[in-house]
PDB file of C-alpha atoms in Angstrom:
ATOM      1  CA  TRP N  17      21.132 206.348  88.524  1.00 38.00           C
ATOM      2  CA  LEU N  18      18.261 208.768  89.082  1.00 43.00           C
ATOM      3  CA  LYS N  19      17.897 207.852  92.752  1.00 45.00           C
ATOM      4  CA  SER N  20      21.606 208.408  93.358  1.00 48.00           C
ATOM      5  CA  TRP N  21      21.461 211.694  91.436  1.00 41.00           C
ATOM      6  CA  LEU N  22      18.525 212.883  93.552  1.00 44.00           C
ATOM      7  CA  ALA N  23      20.078 211.557  96.769  1.00 51.00           C
ATOM      8  CA  GLY N  24      23.106 213.714  96.025  1.00 48.00           C
ATOM      9  CA  GLY N  25      20.846 216.773  96.167  1.00 44.00           C
ATOM     10  CA  ARG N  26      21.125 217.565  92.476  1.00 42.00           C
ATOM     11  CA  GLY N  27      17.387 217.156  91.859  1.00 41.00           C
ATOM     12  CA  ARG N  28      16.263 219.876  94.236  1.00 43.00           C
ATOM     13  CA  SER N  29      14.710 223.065  93.021  1.00 43.00           C
ATOM     14  CA  ARG N  30      16.010 225.893  95.174  1.00 44.00           C
ATOM     15  CA  GLY N  31      13.396 228.001  96.902  1.00 49.00           C
ATOM     16  CA  PHE N  32      10.361 225.748  96.396  1.00 47.00           C
ATOM     17  CA  PRO N  33       8.925 224.134  99.533  1.00 47.00           C
ATOM     18  CA  CYS N  34       7.013 221.602  97.427  1.00 50.00           C
ATOM     19  CA  LEU N  35      10.056 219.973  95.789  1.00 44.00           C
ATOM     20  CA  SER N  36      12.287 217.580  97.698  1.00 38.00           C
ATOM     21  CA  ALA N  37      15.119 215.266  96.718  1.00 34.00           C
ATOM     22  CA  SER N  38      12.923 212.208  97.235  1.00 35.00           C
ATOM     23  CA  HIS N  39      10.804 212.910  94.149  1.00 36.00           C
ATOM     24  CA  SER N  40      11.394 211.032  90.942  1.00 37.00           C
ATOM     25  CA  PRO N  41      10.349 212.934  87.789  1.00 40.00           C
ATOM     26  CA  MET N  42       6.703 211.855  88.167  1.00 43.00           C
ATOM     27  CA  ALA N  43       6.506 211.215  91.919  1.00 49.00           C
ATOM     28  CA  GLY N  44       4.154 213.287  94.020  1.00 52.00           C
ATOM     29  CA  SER N  45       1.973 214.335  91.135  1.00 60.00           C
ATOM     30  CA  SER N  46      -1.280 212.554  90.488  1.00 60.00           C
ATOM     31  CA  ALA N  47      -2.375 215.121  87.890  1.00 66.00           C
ATOM     32  CA  GLN N  48      -2.243 214.084  84.264  1.00 78.00           C
ATOM     33  CA  LEU N  49      -1.213 217.010  82.122  1.00 91.00           C
ATOM     34  CA  GLU N  50      -2.960 217.498  78.790  1.00 92.00           C
ATOM     35  CA  PRO N  51      -0.424 218.199  76.030  1.00 94.00           C
ATOM     36  CA  GLY N  52      -1.471 220.835  73.536  1.00 94.00           C
ATOM     37  CA  ILE N  53      -1.985 224.549  73.156  1.00 95.00           C
ATOM     38  CA  TYR N  54      -2.568 226.789  76.178  1.00 96.00           C
ATOM     39  CA  VAL N  55      -3.519 230.469  76.180  1.00 94.00           C
ATOM     40  CA  VAL N  56      -3.495 233.375  78.581  1.00 93.00           C
ATOM     41  CA  GLU N  57      -6.623 235.117  77.322  1.00 88.00           C
ATOM     42  CA  GLY N  58      -5.669 237.964  75.003  1.00 83.00           C
ATOM     43  CA  GLU N  59      -2.017 237.810  76.066  1.00 88.00           C
ATOM     44  CA  ALA N  60      -0.042 234.786  74.921  1.00 91.00           C
ATOM     45  CA  VAL N  61      -0.020 231.299  73.429  1.00 93.00           C
ATOM     46  CA  GLY N  62       2.043 228.417  74.797  1.00 96.00           C
ATOM     47  CA  SER N  63       2.580 224.764  74.009  1.00 96.00           C
ATOM     48  CA  LEU N  64       2.865 221.805  76.392  1.00 96.00           C
ATOM     49  CA  ALA N  65       4.584 218.750  74.921  1.00 95.00           C
ATOM     50  CA  PRO N  66       5.550 215.367  76.387  1.00 93.00           C
ATOM     51  CA  LYS N  67       9.224 214.421  76.533  1.00 89.00           C
ATOM     52  CA  PHE N  68      11.060 211.161  77.091  1.00 78.00           C
ATOM     53  CA  ARG N  69       8.168 208.887  76.099  1.00 71.00           C
ATOM     54  CA  GLY N  70       5.708 210.790  78.267  1.00 65.00           C
ATOM     55  CA  MET N  71       7.821 210.667  81.423  1.00 72.00           C
ATOM     56  CA  SER N  72       8.192 214.456  81.573  1.00 86.00           C
ATOM     57  CA  TYR N  73       6.972 217.593  79.825  1.00 94.00           C
ATOM     58  CA  ALA N  74       8.242 220.834  78.313  1.00 97.00           C
ATOM     59  CA  PHE N  75       6.319 224.112  78.054  1.00 98.00           C
ATOM     60  CA  MET N  76       7.159 226.959  75.713  1.00 97.00           C
ATOM     61  CA  VAL N  77       5.574 230.374  75.296  1.00 95.00           C
ATOM     62  CA  THR N  78       5.342 230.550  71.525  1.00 88.00           C
ATOM     63  CA  ASN N  79       3.563 233.829  70.836  1.00 85.00           C
ATOM     64  CA  ALA N  80       2.768 237.112  72.600  1.00 79.00           C
ATOM     65  CA  MET N  81      -0.592 238.107  71.155  1.00 77.00           C
ATOM     66  CA  ARG N  82      -0.712 241.835  71.740  1.00 72.00           C
ATOM     67  CA  ALA N  83       1.715 244.707  71.603  1.00 71.00           C
ATOM     68  CA  GLY N  84       2.844 245.833  75.021  1.00 69.00           C
ATOM     69  CA  SER N  85       2.188 242.471  76.662  1.00 71.00           C
ATOM     70  CA  HIS N  86       4.335 241.941  79.747  1.00 76.00           C
ATOM     71  CA  LEU N  87       4.633 238.224  78.965  1.00 79.00           C
ATOM     72  CA  GLN N  88       7.977 237.180  77.539  1.00 85.00           C
ATOM     73  CA  MET N  89       8.981 234.151  75.513  1.00 90.00           C
ATOM     74  CA  TRP N  90      10.393 231.328  77.636  1.00 94.00           C
ATOM     75  CA  CYS N  91      10.813 227.569  77.612  1.00 97.00           C
ATOM     76  CA  ALA N  92      11.046 225.234  80.610  1.00 98.00           C
ATOM     77  CA  ASP N  93      11.102 221.577  81.561  1.00 96.00           C
ATOM     78  CA  LEU N  94       8.320 220.584  83.960  1.00 96.00           C
ATOM     79  CA  VAL N  95       9.385 218.558  86.979  1.00 92.00           C
ATOM     80  CA  ALA N  96       6.771 217.068  89.309  1.00 93.00           C
ATOM     81  CA  ALA N  97       7.114 218.897  92.615  1.00 94.00           C
ATOM     82  CA  GLY N  98       4.470 217.355  94.877  1.00 95.00           C
ATOM     83  CA  LYS N  99       1.584 219.359  96.278  1.00 96.00           C
ATOM     84  CA  VAL N 100       1.258 223.021  97.214  1.00 97.00           C
ATOM     85  CA  PRO N 101       1.849 223.126 100.993  1.00 97.00           C
ATOM     86  CA  ASP N 102      -0.807 224.019 103.556  1.00 97.00           C
ATOM     87  CA  GLY N 103      -1.194 227.711 104.252  1.00 97.00           C
ATOM     88  CA  TYR N 104      -1.513 228.771 100.605  1.00 97.00           C
ATOM     89  CA  ASP N 105      -4.722 229.418  98.624  1.00 95.00           C
ATOM     90  CA  LEU N 106      -3.836 226.564  96.253  1.00 96.00           C
ATOM     91  CA  ALA N 107      -2.888 224.118  99.051  1.00 97.00           C
ATOM     92  CA  GLY N 108      -3.132 220.440  98.127  1.00 96.00           C
ATOM     93  CA  LYS N 109      -3.051 220.965  94.353  1.00 97.00           C
ATOM     94  CA  ASP N 110      -0.361 219.341  92.201  1.00 96.00           C
ATOM     95  CA  CYS N 111       2.688 221.492  91.593  1.00 96.00           C
ATOM     96  CA  TRP N 112       5.211 221.342  88.726  1.00 96.00           C
ATOM     97  CA  ALA N 113       8.519 223.215  88.930  1.00 96.00           C
ATOM     98  CA  LEU N 114       9.438 225.040  85.719  1.00 97.00           C
ATOM     99  CA  HIS N 115      13.158 224.392  85.259  1.00 97.00           C
ATOM    100  CA  GLY N 116      14.389 227.041  82.859  1.00 96.00           C
ATOM    101  CA  HIS N 117      11.703 229.646  83.606  1.00 96.00           C
ATOM    102  CA  PRO N 118      13.362 233.094  83.764  1.00 95.00           C
ATOM    103  CA  TRP N 119      11.896 233.831  87.233  1.00 94.00           C
ATOM    104  CA  GLY N 120      11.740 230.289  88.585  1.00 96.00           C
ATOM    105  CA  ASN N 121       7.938 230.100  88.566  1.00 97.00           C
ATOM    106  CA  VAL N 122       5.833 226.935  88.965  1.00 98.00           C
ATOM    107  CA  PHE N 123       2.636 225.561  87.449  1.00 98.00           C
ATOM    108  CA  VAL N 124      -0.167 224.539  89.785  1.00 98.00           C
ATOM    109  CA  VAL N 125      -2.709 222.221  88.146  1.00 97.00           C
ATOM    110  CA  ASP N 126      -6.335 223.343  88.510  1.00 95.00           C
ATOM    111  CA  GLY N 127      -8.540 221.165  86.305  1.00 91.00           C
ATOM    112  CA  ALA N 128      -7.712 221.939  82.663  1.00 90.00           C
ATOM    113  CA  ALA N 129      -5.823 225.107  83.635  1.00 96.00           C
ATOM    114  CA  LEU N 130      -2.188 225.582  84.557  1.00 98.00           C
ATOM    115  CA  ILE N 131      -1.851 228.389  87.091  1.00 98.00           C
ATOM    116  CA  GLU N 132       1.564 230.004  86.811  1.00 98.00           C
ATOM    117  CA  CYS N 133       2.727 231.100  90.261  1.00 98.00           C
ATOM    118  CA  ASP N 134       5.849 232.643  91.740  1.00 97.00           C
ATOM    119  CA  LYS N 135       7.916 230.989  94.487  1.00 92.00           C
ATOM    120  CA  SER N 136       5.411 232.164  97.122  1.00 95.00           C
ATOM    121  CA  PHE N 137       2.500 230.667  95.149  1.00 97.00           C
ATOM    122  CA  ASN N 138       1.127 234.073  94.151  1.00 97.00           C
ATOM    123  CA  GLN N 139      -0.825 233.687  90.906  1.00 97.00           C
ATOM    124  CA  ARG N 140       0.852 235.324  87.893  1.00 95.00           C
ATOM    125  CA  HIS N 141      -1.026 233.901  84.882  1.00 95.00           C
ATOM    126  CA  VAL N 142      -3.712 231.316  84.155  1.00 97.00           C
ATOM    127  CA  TRP N 143      -2.921 229.159  81.116  1.00 97.00           C
ATOM    128  CA  LYS N 144      -6.103 227.516  79.789  1.00 96.00           C
ATOM    129  CA  HIS N 145      -6.082 224.498  77.481  1.00 95.00           C
ATOM    130  CA  SER N 146      -7.431 225.475  74.063  1.00 91.00           C
ATOM    131  CA  ASP N 147      -8.623 223.583  71.003  1.00 81.00           C
ATOM    132  CA  ASP N 148      -9.024 226.805  68.990  1.00 73.00           C
ATOM    133  CA  PHE N 149      -5.605 226.568  67.350  1.00 61.00           C
ATOM    134  CA  LYS N 150      -5.664 222.954  66.132  1.00 54.00           C
ATOM    135  CA  GLY N 151      -5.224 222.744  62.370  1.00 50.00           C
ATOM    136  CA  LYS N 152      -5.410 226.499  61.815  1.00 50.00           C
ATOM    137  CA  LEU N 153      -1.754 227.373  61.351  1.00 50.00           C
ATOM    138  CA  PHE N 154      -1.892 227.320  57.536  1.00 46.00           C
ATOM    139  CA  SER N 155      -5.639 227.663  56.975  1.00 44.00           C
ATOM    140  CA  GLU N 156      -5.825 231.420  56.485  1.00 45.00           C
TER     141      GLU N 156
END
């Protein structure tokens, strides 16, 4: 059913050159994402969690860490979107469309970091995987 759904054009993300109808949810992405807590240093905390038995992911900004931060709370499903096309600074890196993001941004995988970019692959935020928050929610 997924192939017919995608073939009908319903799997395309509008405006992203890296996502085509031929991609299944995990096609085109060789990067393994590390579920857990991610932070934008001094700005925000987010959480990446697997969905559907590890076949897809969801990301949610769970906390803005400082007053006046321009980061807003949002939640999105990650959909594998191939590689960043040639001609961009991040060309060749794995790209994940953020379905549900308020501005339609994407994540580009760079090692243990998720680089949040706009539709033109301009860097907006760098989300770094963090172990600092494990087990500390109720410890203080």
